[in-house]
CSV table of C-alpha atoms in Angstrom, one decimal:
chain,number,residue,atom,x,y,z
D,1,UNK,CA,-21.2,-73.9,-34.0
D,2,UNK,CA,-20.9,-71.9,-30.4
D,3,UNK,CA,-21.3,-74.4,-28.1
D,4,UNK,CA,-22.3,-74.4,-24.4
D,5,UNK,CA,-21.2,-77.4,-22.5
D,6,UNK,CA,-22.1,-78.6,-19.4
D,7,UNK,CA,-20.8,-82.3,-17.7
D,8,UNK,CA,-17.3,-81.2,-19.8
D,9,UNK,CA,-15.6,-83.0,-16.6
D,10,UNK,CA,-17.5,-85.6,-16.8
D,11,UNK,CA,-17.3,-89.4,-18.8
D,12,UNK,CA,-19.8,-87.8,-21.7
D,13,UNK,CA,-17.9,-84.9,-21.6
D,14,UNK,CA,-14.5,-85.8,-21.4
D,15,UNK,CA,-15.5,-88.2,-24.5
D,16,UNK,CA,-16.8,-85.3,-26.6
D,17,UNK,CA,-13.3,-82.6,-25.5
D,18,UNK,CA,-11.3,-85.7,-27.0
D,19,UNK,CA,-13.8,-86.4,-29.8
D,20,UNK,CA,-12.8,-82.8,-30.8
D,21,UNK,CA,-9.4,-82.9,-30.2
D,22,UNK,CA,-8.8,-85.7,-32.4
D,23,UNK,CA,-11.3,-83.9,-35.1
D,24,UNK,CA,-8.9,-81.0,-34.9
D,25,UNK,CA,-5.7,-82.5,-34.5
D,26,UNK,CA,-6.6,-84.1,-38.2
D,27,UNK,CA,-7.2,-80.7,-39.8
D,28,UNK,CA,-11.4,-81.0,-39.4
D,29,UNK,CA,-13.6,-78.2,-38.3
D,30,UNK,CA,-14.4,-78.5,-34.8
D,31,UNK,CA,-17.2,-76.3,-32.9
D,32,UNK,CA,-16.6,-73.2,-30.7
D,33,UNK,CA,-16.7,-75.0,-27.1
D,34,UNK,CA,-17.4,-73.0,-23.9
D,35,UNK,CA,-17.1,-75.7,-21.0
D,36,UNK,CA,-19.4,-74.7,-18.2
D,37,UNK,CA,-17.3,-76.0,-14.6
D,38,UNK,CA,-17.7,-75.4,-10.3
D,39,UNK,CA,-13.7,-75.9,-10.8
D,40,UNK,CA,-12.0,-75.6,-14.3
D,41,UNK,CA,-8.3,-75.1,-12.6
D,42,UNK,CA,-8.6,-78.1,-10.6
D,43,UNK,CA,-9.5,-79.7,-13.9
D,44,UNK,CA,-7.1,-78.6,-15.8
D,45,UNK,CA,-4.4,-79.5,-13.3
D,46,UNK,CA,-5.4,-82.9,-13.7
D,47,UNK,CA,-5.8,-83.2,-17.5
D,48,UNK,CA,-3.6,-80.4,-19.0
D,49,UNK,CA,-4.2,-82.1,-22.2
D,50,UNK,CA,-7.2,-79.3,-22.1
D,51,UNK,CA,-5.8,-76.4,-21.5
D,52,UNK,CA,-4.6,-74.1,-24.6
D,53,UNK,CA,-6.7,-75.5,-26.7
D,54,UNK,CA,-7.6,-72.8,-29.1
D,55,UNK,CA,-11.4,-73.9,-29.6
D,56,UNK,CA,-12.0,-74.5,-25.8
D,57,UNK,CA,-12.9,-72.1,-23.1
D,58,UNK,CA,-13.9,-72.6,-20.0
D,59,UNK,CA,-15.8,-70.1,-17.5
D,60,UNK,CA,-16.7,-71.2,-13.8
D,61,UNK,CA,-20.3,-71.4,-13.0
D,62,UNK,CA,-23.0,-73.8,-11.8
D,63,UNK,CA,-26.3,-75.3,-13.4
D,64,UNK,CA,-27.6,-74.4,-10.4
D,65,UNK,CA,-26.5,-71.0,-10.1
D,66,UNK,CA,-28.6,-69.5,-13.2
D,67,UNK,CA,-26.4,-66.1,-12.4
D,68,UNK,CA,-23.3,-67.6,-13.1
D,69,UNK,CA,-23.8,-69.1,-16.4
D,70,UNK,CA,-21.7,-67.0,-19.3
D,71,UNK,CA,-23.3,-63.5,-19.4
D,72,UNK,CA,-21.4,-63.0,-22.7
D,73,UNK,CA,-22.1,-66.2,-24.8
D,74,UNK,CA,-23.3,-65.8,-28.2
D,75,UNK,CA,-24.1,-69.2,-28.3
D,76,UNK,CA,-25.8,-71.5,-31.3
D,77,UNK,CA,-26.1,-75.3,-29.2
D,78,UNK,CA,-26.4,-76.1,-26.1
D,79,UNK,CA,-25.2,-79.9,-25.2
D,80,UNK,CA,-26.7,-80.5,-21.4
D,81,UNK,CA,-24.3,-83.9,-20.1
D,82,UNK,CA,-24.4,-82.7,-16.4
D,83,UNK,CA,-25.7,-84.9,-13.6
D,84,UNK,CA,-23.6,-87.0,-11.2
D,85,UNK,CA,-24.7,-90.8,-12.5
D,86,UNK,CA,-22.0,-92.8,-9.8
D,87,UNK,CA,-23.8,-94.3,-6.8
D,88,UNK,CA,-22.8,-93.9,-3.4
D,89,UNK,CA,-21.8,-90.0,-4.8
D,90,UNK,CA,-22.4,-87.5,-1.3
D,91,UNK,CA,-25.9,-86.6,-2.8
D,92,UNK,CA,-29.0,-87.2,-1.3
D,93,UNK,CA,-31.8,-88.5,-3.6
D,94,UNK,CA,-33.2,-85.2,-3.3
D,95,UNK,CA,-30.2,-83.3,-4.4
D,96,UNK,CA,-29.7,-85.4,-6.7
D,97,UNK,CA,-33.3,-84.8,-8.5
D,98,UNK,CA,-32.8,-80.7,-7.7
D,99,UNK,CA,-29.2,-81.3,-9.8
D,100,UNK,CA,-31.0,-82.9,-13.0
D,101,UNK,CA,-34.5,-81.3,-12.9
D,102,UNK,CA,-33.3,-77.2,-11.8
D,103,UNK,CA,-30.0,-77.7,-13.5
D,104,UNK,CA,-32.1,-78.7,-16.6
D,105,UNK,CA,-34.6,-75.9,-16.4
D,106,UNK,CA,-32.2,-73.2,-15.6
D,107,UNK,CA,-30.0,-74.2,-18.8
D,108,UNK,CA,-33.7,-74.0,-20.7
D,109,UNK,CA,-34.5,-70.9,-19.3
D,110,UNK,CA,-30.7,-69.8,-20.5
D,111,UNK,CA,-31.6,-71.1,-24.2
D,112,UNK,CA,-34.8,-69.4,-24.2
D,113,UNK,CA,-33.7,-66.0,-23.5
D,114,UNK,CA,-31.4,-65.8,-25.1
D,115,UNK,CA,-32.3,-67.5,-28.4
D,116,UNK,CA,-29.8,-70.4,-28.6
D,117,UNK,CA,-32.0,-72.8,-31.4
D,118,UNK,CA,-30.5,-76.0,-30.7
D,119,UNK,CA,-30.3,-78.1,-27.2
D,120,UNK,CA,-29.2,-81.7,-26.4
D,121,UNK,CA,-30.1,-83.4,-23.5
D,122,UNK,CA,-28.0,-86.4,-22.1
D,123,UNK,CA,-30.6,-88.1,-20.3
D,124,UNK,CA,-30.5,-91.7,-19.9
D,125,UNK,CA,-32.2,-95.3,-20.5
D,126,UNK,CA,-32.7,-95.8,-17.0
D,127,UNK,CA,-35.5,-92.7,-17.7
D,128,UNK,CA,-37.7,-96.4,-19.1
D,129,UNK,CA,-37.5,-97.9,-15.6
D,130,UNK,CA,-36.5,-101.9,-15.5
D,131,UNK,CA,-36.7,-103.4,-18.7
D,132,UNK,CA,-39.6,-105.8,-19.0
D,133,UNK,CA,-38.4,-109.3,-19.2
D,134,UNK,CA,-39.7,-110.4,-22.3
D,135,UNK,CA,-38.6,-107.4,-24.0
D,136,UNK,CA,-35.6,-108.0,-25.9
D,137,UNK,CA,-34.6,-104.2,-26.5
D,138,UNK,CA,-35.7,-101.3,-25.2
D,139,UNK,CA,-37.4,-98.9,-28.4
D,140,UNK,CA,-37.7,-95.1,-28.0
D,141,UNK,CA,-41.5,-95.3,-27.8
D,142,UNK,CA,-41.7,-97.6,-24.9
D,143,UNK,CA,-42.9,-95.0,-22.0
D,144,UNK,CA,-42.2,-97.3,-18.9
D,145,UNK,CA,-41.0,-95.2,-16.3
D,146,UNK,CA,-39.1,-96.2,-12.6
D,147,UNK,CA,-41.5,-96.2,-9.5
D,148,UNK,CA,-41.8,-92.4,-8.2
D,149,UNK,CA,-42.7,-93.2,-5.0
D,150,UNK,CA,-39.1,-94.9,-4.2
D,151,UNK,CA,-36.9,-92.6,-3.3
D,152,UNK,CA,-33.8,-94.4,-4.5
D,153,UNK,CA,-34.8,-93.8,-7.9
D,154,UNK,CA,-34.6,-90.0,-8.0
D,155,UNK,CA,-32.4,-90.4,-10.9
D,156,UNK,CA,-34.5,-91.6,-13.2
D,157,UNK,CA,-37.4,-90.0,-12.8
D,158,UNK,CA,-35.3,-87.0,-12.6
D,159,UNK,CA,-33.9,-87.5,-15.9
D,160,UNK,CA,-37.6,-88.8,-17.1
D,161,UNK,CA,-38.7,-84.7,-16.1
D,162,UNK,CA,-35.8,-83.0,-17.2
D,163,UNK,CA,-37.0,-84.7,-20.6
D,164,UNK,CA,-40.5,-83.4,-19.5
D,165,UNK,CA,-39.0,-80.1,-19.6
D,166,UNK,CA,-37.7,-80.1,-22.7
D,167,UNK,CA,-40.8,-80.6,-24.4
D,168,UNK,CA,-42.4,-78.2,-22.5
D,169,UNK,CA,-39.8,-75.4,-23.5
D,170,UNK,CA,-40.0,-76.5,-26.8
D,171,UNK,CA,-43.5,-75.8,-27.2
D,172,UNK,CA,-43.7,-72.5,-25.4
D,173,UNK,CA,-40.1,-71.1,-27.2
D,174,UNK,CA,-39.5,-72.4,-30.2
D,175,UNK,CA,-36.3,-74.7,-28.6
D,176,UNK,CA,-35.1,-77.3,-30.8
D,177,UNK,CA,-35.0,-80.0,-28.1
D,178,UNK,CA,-33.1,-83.6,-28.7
D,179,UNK,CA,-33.3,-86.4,-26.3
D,180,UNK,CA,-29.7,-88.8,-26.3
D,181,UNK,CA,-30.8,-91.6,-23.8
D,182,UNK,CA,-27.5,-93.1,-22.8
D,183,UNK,CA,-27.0,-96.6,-21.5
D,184,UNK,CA,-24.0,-99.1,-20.7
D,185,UNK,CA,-20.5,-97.7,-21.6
D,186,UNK,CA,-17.0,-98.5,-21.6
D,187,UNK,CA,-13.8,-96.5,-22.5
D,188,UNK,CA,-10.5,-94.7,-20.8
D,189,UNK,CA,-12.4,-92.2,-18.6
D,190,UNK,CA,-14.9,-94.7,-16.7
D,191,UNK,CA,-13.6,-95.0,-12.9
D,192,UNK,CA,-12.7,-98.9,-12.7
D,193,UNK,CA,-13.6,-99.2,-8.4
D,194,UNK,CA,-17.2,-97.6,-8.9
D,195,UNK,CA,-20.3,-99.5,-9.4
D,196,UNK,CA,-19.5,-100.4,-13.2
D,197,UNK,CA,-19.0,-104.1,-13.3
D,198,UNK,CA,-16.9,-104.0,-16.7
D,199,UNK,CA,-14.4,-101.5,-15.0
D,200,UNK,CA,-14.2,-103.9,-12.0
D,201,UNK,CA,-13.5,-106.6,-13.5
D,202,UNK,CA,-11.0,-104.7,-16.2
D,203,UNK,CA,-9.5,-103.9,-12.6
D,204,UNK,CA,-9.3,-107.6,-11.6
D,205,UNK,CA,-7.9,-108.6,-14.5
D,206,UNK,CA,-5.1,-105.8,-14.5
D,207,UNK,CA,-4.0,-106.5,-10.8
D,208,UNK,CA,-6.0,-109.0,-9.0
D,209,UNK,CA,-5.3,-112.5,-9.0
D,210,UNK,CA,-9.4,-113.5,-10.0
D,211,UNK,CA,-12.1,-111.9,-11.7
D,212,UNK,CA,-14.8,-111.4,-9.3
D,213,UNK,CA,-18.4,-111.3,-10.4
D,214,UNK,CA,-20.5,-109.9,-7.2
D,215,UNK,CA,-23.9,-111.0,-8.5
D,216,UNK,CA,-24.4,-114.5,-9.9
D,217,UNK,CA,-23.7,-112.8,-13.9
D,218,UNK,CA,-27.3,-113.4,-15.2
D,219,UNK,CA,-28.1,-110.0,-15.8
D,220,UNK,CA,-28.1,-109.0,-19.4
D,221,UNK,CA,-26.0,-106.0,-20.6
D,222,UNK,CA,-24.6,-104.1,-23.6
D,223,UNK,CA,-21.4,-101.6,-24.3
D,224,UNK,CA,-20.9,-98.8,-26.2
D,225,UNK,CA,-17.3,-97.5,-26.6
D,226,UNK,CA,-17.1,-94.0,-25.1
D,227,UNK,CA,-15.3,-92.8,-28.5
D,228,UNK,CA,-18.5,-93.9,-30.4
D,229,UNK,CA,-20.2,-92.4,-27.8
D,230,UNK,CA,-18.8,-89.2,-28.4
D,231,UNK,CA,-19.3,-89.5,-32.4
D,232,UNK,CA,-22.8,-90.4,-31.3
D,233,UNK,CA,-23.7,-87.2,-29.2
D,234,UNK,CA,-22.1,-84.9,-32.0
D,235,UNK,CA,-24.2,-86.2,-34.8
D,236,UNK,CA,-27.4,-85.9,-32.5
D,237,UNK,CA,-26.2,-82.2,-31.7
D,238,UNK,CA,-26.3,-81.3,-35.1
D,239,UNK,CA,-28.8,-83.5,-37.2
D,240,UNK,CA,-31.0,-85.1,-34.4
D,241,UNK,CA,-34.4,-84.3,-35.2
D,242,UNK,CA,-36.0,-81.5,-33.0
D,243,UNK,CA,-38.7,-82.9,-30.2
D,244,UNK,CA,-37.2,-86.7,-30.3
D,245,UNK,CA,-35.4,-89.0,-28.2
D,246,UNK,CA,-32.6,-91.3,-29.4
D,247,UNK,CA,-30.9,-94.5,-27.7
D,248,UNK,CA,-27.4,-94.3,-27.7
D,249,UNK,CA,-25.7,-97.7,-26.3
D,250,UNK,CA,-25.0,-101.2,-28.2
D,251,UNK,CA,-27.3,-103.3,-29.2
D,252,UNK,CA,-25.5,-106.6,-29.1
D,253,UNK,CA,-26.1,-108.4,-25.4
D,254,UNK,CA,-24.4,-110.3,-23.0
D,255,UNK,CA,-24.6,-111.6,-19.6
D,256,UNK,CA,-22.1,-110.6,-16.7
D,257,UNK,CA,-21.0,-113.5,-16.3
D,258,UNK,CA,-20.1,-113.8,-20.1
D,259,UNK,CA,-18.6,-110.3,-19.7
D,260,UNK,CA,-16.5,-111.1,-17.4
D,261,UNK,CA,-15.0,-114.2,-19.5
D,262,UNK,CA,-14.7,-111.9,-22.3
D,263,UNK,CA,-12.6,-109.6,-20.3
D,264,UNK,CA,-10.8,-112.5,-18.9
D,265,UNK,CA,-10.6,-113.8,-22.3
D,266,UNK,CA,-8.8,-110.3,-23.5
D,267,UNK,CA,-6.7,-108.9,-21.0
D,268,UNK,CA,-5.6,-112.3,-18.6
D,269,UNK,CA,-6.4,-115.6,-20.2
D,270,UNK,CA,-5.0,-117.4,-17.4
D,271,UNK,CA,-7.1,-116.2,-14.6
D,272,UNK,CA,-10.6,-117.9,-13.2
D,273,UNK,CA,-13.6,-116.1,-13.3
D,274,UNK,CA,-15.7,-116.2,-9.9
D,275,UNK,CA,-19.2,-116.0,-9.9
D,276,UNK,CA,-19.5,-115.1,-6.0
D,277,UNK,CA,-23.2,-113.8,-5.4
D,278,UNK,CA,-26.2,-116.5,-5.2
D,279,UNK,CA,-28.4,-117.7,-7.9
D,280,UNK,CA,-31.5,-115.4,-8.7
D,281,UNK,CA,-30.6,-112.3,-6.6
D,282,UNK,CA,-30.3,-110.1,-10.0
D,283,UNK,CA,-31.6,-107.3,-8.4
D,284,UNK,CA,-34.2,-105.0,-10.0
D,285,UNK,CA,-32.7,-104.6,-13.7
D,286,UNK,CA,-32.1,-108.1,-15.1
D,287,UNK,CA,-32.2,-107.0,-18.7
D,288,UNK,CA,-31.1,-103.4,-19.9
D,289,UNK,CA,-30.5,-103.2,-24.1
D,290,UNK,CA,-31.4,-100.4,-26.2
D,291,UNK,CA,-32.9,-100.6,-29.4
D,292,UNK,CA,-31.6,-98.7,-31.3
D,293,UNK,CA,-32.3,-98.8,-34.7
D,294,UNK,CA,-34.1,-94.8,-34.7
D,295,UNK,CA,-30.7,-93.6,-34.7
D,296,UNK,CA,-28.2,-96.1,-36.8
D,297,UNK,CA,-31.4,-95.6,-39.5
D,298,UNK,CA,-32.2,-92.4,-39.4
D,299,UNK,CA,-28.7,-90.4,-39.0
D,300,UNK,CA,-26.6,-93.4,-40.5
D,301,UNK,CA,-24.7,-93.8,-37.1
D,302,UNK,CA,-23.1,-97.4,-36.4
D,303,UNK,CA,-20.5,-98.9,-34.1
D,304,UNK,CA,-16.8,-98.0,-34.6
D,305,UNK,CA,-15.6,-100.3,-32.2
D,306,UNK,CA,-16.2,-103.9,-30.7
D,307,UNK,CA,-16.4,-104.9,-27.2
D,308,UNK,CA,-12.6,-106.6,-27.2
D,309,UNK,CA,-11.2,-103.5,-28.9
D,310,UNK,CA,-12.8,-101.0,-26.3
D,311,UNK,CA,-11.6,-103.5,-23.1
D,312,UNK,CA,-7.9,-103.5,-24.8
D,313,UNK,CA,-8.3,-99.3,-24.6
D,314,UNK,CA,-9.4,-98.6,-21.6
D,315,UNK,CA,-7.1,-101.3,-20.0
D,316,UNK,CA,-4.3,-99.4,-21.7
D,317,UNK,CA,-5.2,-96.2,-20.1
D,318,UNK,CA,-5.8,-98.1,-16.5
D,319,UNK,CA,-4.5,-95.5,-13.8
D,320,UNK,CA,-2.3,-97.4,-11.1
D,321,UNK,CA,-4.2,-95.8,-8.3
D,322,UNK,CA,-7.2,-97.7,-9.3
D,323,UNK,CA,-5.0,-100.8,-9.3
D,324,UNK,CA,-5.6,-103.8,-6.2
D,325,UNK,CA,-2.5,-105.2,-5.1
D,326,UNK,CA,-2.3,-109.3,-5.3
């Protein structure tokens, strides 16, 4: 495999570099990766864990700079992870639509001329919209959408016509298009003082003397450990079949609240748990779980991991600058 990778910085793409690594370091096959980055250097001066890899490359370009993509690639796959997914990131809602939707269309465009068969697109569950409430799981044929006319959710419909796309350029060319809808994730690369309320309160428990839940911990999650993540996107890169989406998250649910306990339960058994925000304001997505059975039945994927396990790792790799002071 010749692979093209874009979002090789990112969480999905820093999972997959050390998904390889590991592969490799046991002896395994591992593909031909070409890392597509505004800023490898600056990367690599942060993670030199990277650099001298013999199966990784990396050439400085832009998904939204179709000139600057690798004039000399030769390449067989095409694994699509970029898109900025943190809120409160300096992008407007629409640049960040133009990122998912142009950067999508020019790495299409790329694929189709020159011939690359396979292409995986990360896209994302939050491409259904909020999750019915009396749906217990979100399946792969459930074709809710978020509201279009709110700005605010740019995102998603972004990554619900970037998926668009693909179908589209799979009929015209010939592309063999895969879907990996991503959802709730945990592991060593997720930032613990963004939006993600299992790394805030894997912060809290580290270095804060309670575990803060902002909301009032009804909403209903589920976590996927970034390493299974990783084994996840590399089986649907290779075997995923061509012209079909796939959830990729856990399917086992819990409430914030209880997340937060199990957290507490884990890392600091002798701190409280506050529940600080006000009955019933659960915001817009109460209830976000992925079915997915498509994938564990059809490509014999499964969970490598559990919840308590993942928490333990990425508390162990907890930078100190993310840390609050007591």
């Amino acid at each position: 495999m010749e692979l093209l990778l874009t979002g090789g910085t990112g969480f999905f793409g820093k999972a997959l570099l050390r998904h390889w690594q590991a592969a490799s370091g046991r002896g395994e096959a591992v593909p031909a990766v070409t890392v597509l980055s505004r800023a490898p250097g600056a990367f690599l001066a942060r993670h030199p864990e990277f650099a001298a890899l013999p199966w990784l490359r990396w050439h400085p370009g832009s998904i939204l700079l179709p000139g600057s993509l690798p004039p000399d690639g030769a390449f067989t796959h095409i694994l699509h992870a970029a898109a900025d997914s943190t809120h409160g990131a300096l992008l407007t809602p629409m640049q960040r639509y133009a990122q998912i939707v142009d950067g999508t269309r020019n790495l299409l465009e790329y694929a189709a001329e020159r011939r690359v068969p396979r292409f995986l697109l990360a896209s994302s569950g939050g491409a259904y919209g909020p999750q019915p409430p009396d749906m217990e799981a979100i399946a792969e044929e459930y074709g809710g959408m978020a509201d279009p006319l709110e700005p605010q959710n740019a995102y998603s419909v972004a990554k619900r016509c970037a998926e668009h796309l693909c179908a589209l350029y799979r009929q015209q060319h010939g592309l063999e298009t895969v879907i990996a809808r991503g959802f709730t994730f945990v592991g060593r690369d997720l930032p613990l003082d963004a939006h993600f309320a299992i790394g805030n309160f894997i912060r809290d428990a580290l270095a804060a003397p309670v575990i803060t839940v902002n909301g009032d911990g009804t909403p209903v999650r589920s976590y996927m450990d970034q390493r299974d993540l990783a084994h996840w996107l590399d089986t649907l890169l290779r075997r995923g079949r061509a012209g079909h989406a796939y959830n990729v998250g856990a399917r086992e649910p819990l409430t914030i609240a209880g997340l937060a306990h199990l957290v507490r339960d884990v890392l600091a058994p002798e701190k409280p748990v506050l529940i600080a925000g006000n009955a019933g304001a659960t915001g817009s997505r109460n209830r976000y779980v992925p079915a997915t059975d498509k994938a564990c039945n059809e490509l014999g994927l499964a969970l490598r991991h559990t919840l308590p396990e993942s928490i333990l790792h990425t508390a162990r790799y907890a930078p100190s600058s993310s840390m609050i002071q007591p």
